[in-house]
GROMACS .gro file of N, CA and C in nm:
model
  324
    1UNK      N    1  14.112  -5.830   2.229
    1UNK     CA    2  14.035  -5.719   2.176
    1UNK      C    3  14.125  -5.636   2.085
    2UNK      N    4  14.072  -5.594   1.974
    2UNK     CA    5  14.144  -5.512   1.877
    2UNK      C    6  14.173  -5.374   1.935
    3UNK      N    7  14.289  -5.318   1.898
    3UNK     CA    8  14.321  -5.181   1.938
    3UNK      C    9  14.266  -5.088   1.830
    4UNK      N   10  14.177  -4.999   1.870
    4UNK     CA   11  14.109  -4.911   1.776
    4UNK      C   12  14.173  -4.772   1.765
    5UNK      N   13  14.232  -4.726   1.872
    5UNK     CA   14  14.283  -4.589   1.877
    5UNK      C   15  14.433  -4.589   1.910
    6UNK      N   16  14.514  -4.643   1.820
    6UNK     CA   17  14.659  -4.653   1.844
    6UNK      C   18  14.724  -4.519   1.877
    7UNK      N   19  14.698  -4.419   1.796
    7UNK     CA   20  14.767  -4.291   1.813
    7UNK      C   21  14.712  -4.209   1.929
    8UNK      N   22  14.599  -4.246   1.981
    8UNK     CA   23  14.533  -4.168   2.086
    8UNK      C   24  14.582  -4.205   2.225
    9UNK      N   25  14.634  -4.324   2.241
    9UNK     CA   26  14.670  -4.375   2.373
    9UNK      C   27  14.763  -4.279   2.448
   10UNK      N   28  14.868  -4.233   2.384
   10UNK     CA   29  14.965  -4.146   2.451
   10UNK      C   30  14.912  -4.005   2.473
   11UNK      N   31  14.823  -3.961   2.385
   11UNK     CA   32  14.772  -3.824   2.393
   11UNK      C   33  14.650  -3.810   2.481
   12UNK      N   34  14.589  -3.919   2.520
   12UNK     CA   35  14.461  -3.913   2.591
   12UNK      C   36  14.471  -3.837   2.722
   13UNK      N   37  14.584  -3.846   2.789
   13UNK     CA   38  14.601  -3.776   2.918
   13UNK      C   39  14.596  -3.624   2.900
   14UNK      N   40  14.623  -3.576   2.780
   14UNK     CA   41  14.622  -3.432   2.754
   14UNK      C   42  14.481  -3.373   2.748
   15UNK      N   43  14.382  -3.458   2.725
   15UNK     CA   44  14.245  -3.410   2.714
   15UNK      C   45  14.182  -3.393   2.852
   16UNK      N   46  14.094  -3.294   2.866
   16UNK     CA   47  14.024  -3.277   2.994
   16UNK      C   48  13.927  -3.393   3.018
   17UNK      N   49  13.893  -3.415   3.142
   17UNK     CA   50  13.806  -3.526   3.181
   17UNK      C   51  13.673  -3.523   3.108
   18UNK      N   52  13.615  -3.406   3.094
   18UNK     CA   53  13.485  -3.400   3.026
   18UNK      C   54  13.496  -3.450   2.882
   19UNK      N   55  13.610  -3.426   2.818
   19UNK     CA   56  13.628  -3.473   2.681
   19UNK      C   57  13.643  -3.625   2.678
   20UNK      N   58  13.708  -3.682   2.779
   20UNK     CA   59  13.716  -3.828   2.790
   20UNK      C   60  13.575  -3.886   2.787
   21UNK      N   61  13.491  -3.832   2.873
   21UNK     CA   62  13.355  -3.884   2.886
   21UNK      C   63  13.273  -3.864   2.759
   22UNK      N   64  13.289  -3.748   2.695
   22UNK     CA   65  13.214  -3.722   2.573
   22UNK      C   66  13.257  -3.815   2.460
   23UNK      N   67  13.385  -3.845   2.453
   23UNK     CA   68  13.434  -3.937   2.350
   23UNK      C   69  13.381  -4.079   2.374
   24UNK      N   70  13.379  -4.120   2.499
   24UNK     CA   71  13.326  -4.252   2.534
   24UNK      C   72  13.177  -4.258   2.503
   25UNK      N   73  13.105  -4.154   2.542
   25UNK     CA   74  12.960  -4.150   2.517
   25UNK      C   75  12.929  -4.143   2.368
   26UNK      N   76  13.017  -4.083   2.290
   26UNK     CA   77  12.997  -4.081   2.147
   26UNK      C   78  12.995  -4.223   2.091
   27UNK      N   79  13.086  -4.307   2.138
   27UNK     CA   80  13.088  -4.447   2.094
   27UNK      C   81  12.963  -4.521   2.143
   28UNK      N   82  12.920  -4.491   2.264
   28UNK     CA   83  12.798  -4.554   2.315
   28UNK      C   84  12.676  -4.510   2.235
   29UNK      N   85  12.673  -4.384   2.194
   29UNK     CA   86  12.564  -4.334   2.112
   29UNK      C   87  12.562  -4.407   1.977
   30UNK      N   88  12.679  -4.424   1.918
   30UNK     CA   89  12.688  -4.500   1.792
   30UNK      C   90  12.634  -4.641   1.811
   31UNK      N   91  12.674  -4.704   1.921
   31UNK     CA   92  12.627  -4.840   1.949
   31UNK      C   93  12.474  -4.842   1.958
   32UNK      N   94  12.418  -4.744   2.026
   32UNK     CA   95  12.274  -4.737   2.041
   32UNK      C   96  12.201  -4.719   1.909
   33UNK      N   97  12.270  -4.661   1.812
   33UNK     CA   98  12.211  -4.642   1.679
   33UNK      C   99  12.231  -4.763   1.589
   34UNK      N  100  12.306  -4.861   1.635
   34UNK     CA  101  12.338  -4.979   1.553
   34UNK      C  102  12.286  -5.108   1.616
   35UNK      N  103  12.172  -5.101   1.679
   35UNK     CA  104  12.118  -5.218   1.748
   35UNK      C  105  12.089  -5.334   1.652
   36UNK      N  106  12.063  -5.304   1.527
   36UNK     CA  107  12.031  -5.409   1.430
   36UNK      C  108  12.155  -5.472   1.367
   37UNK      N  109  12.272  -5.416   1.392
   37UNK     CA  110  12.397  -5.470   1.338
   37UNK      C  111  12.485  -5.511   1.456
   38UNK      N  112  12.471  -5.635   1.497
   38UNK     CA  113  12.537  -5.684   1.619
   38UNK      C  114  12.688  -5.662   1.617
   39UNK      N  115  12.753  -5.688   1.504
   39UNK     CA  116  12.899  -5.672   1.499
   39UNK      C  117  12.941  -5.527   1.515
   40UNK      N  118  12.876  -5.437   1.446
   40UNK     CA  119  12.909  -5.295   1.459
   40UNK      C  120  12.876  -5.244   1.599
   41UNK      N  121  12.767  -5.292   1.656
   41UNK     CA  122  12.731  -5.258   1.794
   41UNK      C  123  12.846  -5.296   1.888
   42UNK      N  124  12.895  -5.418   1.873
   42UNK     CA  125  13.005  -5.465   1.958
   42UNK      C  126  13.133  -5.387   1.931
   43UNK      N  127  13.158  -5.351   1.805
   43UNK     CA  128  13.277  -5.271   1.772
   43UNK      C  129  13.272  -5.136   1.845
   44UNK      N  130  13.155  -5.074   1.847
   44UNK     CA  131  13.139  -4.946   1.917
   44UNK      C  132  13.165  -4.964   2.067
   45UNK      N  133  13.112  -5.070   2.124
   45UNK     CA  134  13.135  -5.094   2.267
   45UNK      C  135  13.283  -5.123   2.294
   46UNK      N  136  13.350  -5.193   2.204
   46UNK     CA  137  13.495  -5.216   2.220
   46UNK      C  138  13.570  -5.084   2.219
   47UNK      N  139  13.533  -4.995   2.128
   47UNK     CA  140  13.599  -4.864   2.123
   47UNK      C  141  13.570  -4.784   2.251
   48UNK      N  142  13.448  -4.792   2.300
   48UNK     CA  143  13.413  -4.722   2.425
   48UNK      C  144  13.494  -4.778   2.542
   49UNK      N  145  13.507  -4.910   2.547
   49UNK     CA  146  13.586  -4.973   2.654
   49UNK      C  147  13.733  -4.933   2.644
   50UNK      N  148  13.784  -4.928   2.522
   50UNK     CA  149  13.923  -4.889   2.503
   50UNK      C  150  13.946  -4.746   2.552
   51UNK      N  151  13.858  -4.654   2.513
   51UNK     CA  152  13.870  -4.515   2.558
   51UNK      C  153  13.855  -4.505   2.709
   52UNK      N  154  13.766  -4.582   2.764
   52UNK     CA  155  13.748  -4.582   2.909
   52UNK      C  156  13.874  -4.632   2.979
   53UNK      N  157  13.936  -4.734   2.924
   53UNK     CA  158  14.063  -4.783   2.980
   53UNK      C  159  14.171  -4.676   2.973
   54UNK      N  160  14.180  -4.606   2.860
   54UNK     CA  161  14.278  -4.497   2.848
   54UNK      C  162  14.252  -4.392   2.956
   55UNK      N  163  14.126  -4.363   2.979
   55UNK     CA  164  14.089  -4.264   3.079
   55UNK      C  165  14.126  -4.311   3.220
   56UNK      N  166  14.096  -4.436   3.251
   56UNK     CA  167  14.128  -4.491   3.383
   56UNK      C  168  14.279  -4.487   3.407
   57UNK      N  169  14.356  -4.527   3.307
   57UNK     CA  170  14.501  -4.535   3.324
   57UNK      C  171  14.570  -4.400   3.312
   58UNK      N  172  14.497  -4.297   3.273
   58UNK     CA  173  14.556  -4.164   3.263
   58UNK      C  174  14.575  -4.102   3.402
   59UNK      N  175  14.504  -4.154   3.501
   59UNK     CA  176  14.518  -4.103   3.636
   59UNK      C  177  14.426  -3.987   3.670
   60UNK      N  178  14.338  -3.949   3.579
   60UNK     CA  179  14.251  -3.834   3.604
   60UNK      C  180  14.133  -3.868   3.695
   61UNK      N  181  14.115  -3.994   3.725
   61UNK     CA  182  13.999  -4.036   3.804
   61UNK      C  183  14.032  -4.061   3.951
   62UNK      N  184  14.137  -4.001   3.999
   62UNK     CA  185  14.173  -4.016   4.139
   62UNK      C  186  14.051  -3.983   4.226
   63UNK      N  187  14.016  -4.073   4.314
   63UNK     CA  188  13.902  -4.052   4.402
   63UNK      C  189  13.769  -4.098   4.345
   64UNK      N  190  13.767  -4.131   4.215
   64UNK     CA  191  13.641  -4.175   4.154
   64UNK      C  192  13.660  -4.307   4.079
   65UNK      N  193  13.761  -4.382   4.118
   65UNK     CA  194  13.787  -4.509   4.049
   65UNK      C  195  13.670  -4.606   4.059
   66UNK      N  196  13.607  -4.612   4.174
   66UNK     CA  197  13.494  -4.704   4.190
   66UNK      C  198  13.384  -4.675   4.090
   67UNK      N  199  13.350  -4.547   4.076
   67UNK     CA  200  13.242  -4.509   3.986
   67UNK      C  201  13.277  -4.539   3.840
   68UNK      N  202  13.397  -4.503   3.799
   68UNK     CA  203  13.434  -4.522   3.659
   68UNK      C  204  13.450  -4.671   3.627
   69UNK      N  205  13.500  -4.749   3.722
   69UNK     CA  206  13.512  -4.893   3.698
   69UNK      C  207  13.375  -4.961   3.701
   70UNK      N  208  13.284  -4.909   3.779
   70UNK     CA  209  13.146  -4.961   3.778
   70UNK      C  210  13.082  -4.935   3.641
   71UNK      N  211  13.105  -4.818   3.586
   71UNK     CA  212  13.055  -4.786   3.452
   71UNK      C  213  13.118  -4.878   3.349
   72UNK      N  214  13.246  -4.907   3.366
   72UNK     CA  215  13.313  -4.998   3.274
   72UNK      C  216  13.249  -5.137   3.279
   73UNK      N  217  13.217  -5.180   3.399
   73UNK     CA  218  13.150  -5.309   3.415
   73UNK      C  219  13.015  -5.313   3.346
   74UNK      N  220  12.942  -5.203   3.350
   74UNK     CA  221  12.812  -5.196   3.282
   74UNK      C  222  12.828  -5.204   3.131
   75UNK      N  223  12.930  -5.137   3.079
   75UNK     CA  224  12.954  -5.143   2.935
   75UNK      C  225  12.997  -5.284   2.895
   76UNK      N  226  13.082  -5.346   2.976
   76UNK     CA  227  13.126  -5.483   2.947
   76UNK      C  228  13.007  -5.579   2.951
   77UNK      N  229  12.915  -5.557   3.044
   77UNK     CA  230  12.795  -5.640   3.051
   77UNK      C  231  12.711  -5.624   2.924
   78UNK      N  232  12.702  -5.501   2.875
   78UNK     CA  233  12.629  -5.476   2.750
   78UNK      C  234  12.695  -5.548   2.633
   79UNK      N  235  12.826  -5.560   2.639
   79UNK     CA  236  12.900  -5.626   2.531
   79UNK      C  237  12.865  -5.774   2.520
   80UNK      N  238  12.848  -5.839   2.634
   80UNK     CA  239  12.821  -5.984   2.632
   80UNK      C  240  12.671  -6.015   2.630
   81UNK      N  241  12.589  -5.913   2.637
   81UNK     CA  242  12.443  -5.929   2.634
   81UNK      C  243  12.391  -5.897   2.494
   82UNK      N  244  12.266  -5.932   2.467
   82UNK     CA  245  12.208  -5.892   2.339
   82UNK      C  246  12.206  -5.739   2.327
   83UNK      N  247  12.220  -5.686   2.205
   83UNK     CA  248  12.221  -5.540   2.188
   83UNK      C  249  12.101  -5.472   2.254
   84UNK      N  250  12.130  -5.363   2.322
   84UNK     CA  251  12.024  -5.286   2.387
   84UNK      C  252  12.060  -5.137   2.382
   85UNK      N  253  11.963  -5.053   2.412
   85UNK     CA  254  11.985  -4.909   2.409
   85UNK      C  255  12.095  -4.871   2.508
   86UNK      N  256  12.166  -4.763   2.475
   86UNK     CA  257  12.281  -4.723   2.557
   86UNK      C  258  12.261  -4.589   2.627
   87UNK      N  259  12.142  -4.532   2.616
   87UNK     CA  260  12.118  -4.399   2.675
   87UNK      C  261  12.144  -4.396   2.826
   88UNK      N  262  12.105  -4.501   2.896
   88UNK     CA  263  12.128  -4.504   3.042
   88UNK      C  264  12.276  -4.507   3.074
   89UNK      N  265  12.354  -4.582   2.997
   89UNK     CA  266  12.499  -4.585   3.017
   89UNK      C  267  12.559  -4.446   2.994
   90UNK      N  268  12.511  -4.379   2.891
   90UNK     CA  269  12.560  -4.245   2.863
   90UNK      C  270  12.528  -4.149   2.977
   91UNK      N  271  12.407  -4.158   3.029
   91UNK     CA  272  12.367  -4.071   3.141
   91UNK      C  273  12.454  -4.095   3.263
   92UNK      N  274  12.484  -4.221   3.289
   92UNK     CA  275  12.569  -4.255   3.405
   92UNK      C  276  12.706  -4.191   3.390
   93UNK      N  277  12.767  -4.206   3.273
   93UNK     CA  278  12.900  -4.151   3.251
   93UNK      C  279  12.899  -3.998   3.256
   94UNK      N  280  12.803  -3.937   3.191
   94UNK     CA  281  12.797  -3.790   3.187
   94UNK      C  282  12.777  -3.733   3.327
   95UNK      N  283  12.706  -3.806   3.412
   95UNK     CA  284  12.681  -3.756   3.547
   95UNK      C  285  12.807  -3.756   3.634
   96UNK      N  286  12.914  -3.817   3.589
   96UNK     CA  287  13.038  -3.821   3.666
   96UNK      C  288  13.118  -3.692   3.658
   97UNK      N  289  13.080  -3.601   3.568
   97UNK     CA  290  13.155  -3.477   3.552
   97UNK      C  291  13.059  -3.362   3.522
   98UNK      N  292  13.066  -3.258   3.602
   98UNK     CA  293  12.976  -3.144   3.589
   98UNK      C  294  12.987  -3.078   3.453
   99UNK      N  295  13.108  -3.059   3.404
   99UNK     CA  296  13.125  -2.989   3.277
   99UNK      C  297  13.068  -3.072   3.161
  100UNK      N  298  13.091  -3.202   3.162
  100UNK     CA  299  13.033  -3.289   3.058
  100UNK      C  300  12.881  -3.283   3.064
  101UNK      N  301  12.826  -3.285   3.185
  101UNK     CA  302  12.681  -3.277   3.203
  101UNK      C  303  12.626  -3.147   3.145
  102UNK      N  304  12.695  -3.037   3.173
  102UNK     CA  305  12.649  -2.908   3.124
  102UNK      C  306  12.659  -2.899   2.972
  103UNK      N  307  12.763  -2.955   2.913
  103UNK     CA  308  12.778  -2.954   2.768
  103UNK      C  309  12.665  -3.033   2.703
  104UNK      N  310  12.639  -3.152   2.753
  104UNK     CA  311  12.536  -3.237   2.695
  104UNK      C  312  12.397  -3.175   2.709
  105UNK      N  313  12.376  -3.105   2.818
  105UNK     CA  314  12.245  -3.046   2.844
  105UNK      C  315  12.235  -2.901   2.797
  106UNK      N  316  12.332  -2.857   2.715
  106UNK     CA  317  12.326  -2.725   2.654
  106UNK      C  318  12.340  -2.608   2.749
  107UNK      N  319  12.409  -2.628   2.860
  107UNK     CA  320  12.423  -2.519   2.957
  107UNK      C  321  12.562  -2.459   2.954
  108UNK      N  322  12.643  -2.502   2.860
  108UNK     CA  323  12.777  -2.442   2.844
  108UNK      C  324  12.799  -2.402   2.702
   0.00000   0.00000   0.00000
């Protein structure tokens, strides 16, 4: 898999968890808007997986590894399946953090 965010890898741990999730969901949103362009759809999912990996390895998910890895599995499944909407994946990820949920739902 191509590395999309070379300069971000070392800095990712500096970002708060809600920002990790919002950045990942941003890529999923892009993918959902590119259902007719299979290659770009897959590129977006690759970027989302890369950011998710950075998040997992940053250590911020202590106690929630099962949930975040389950979400990673769902994104990976979407990668090998025909393009489909990503709204449910985004909802799953956003629900893992209260602050991200509040930002997305306009309560912060």
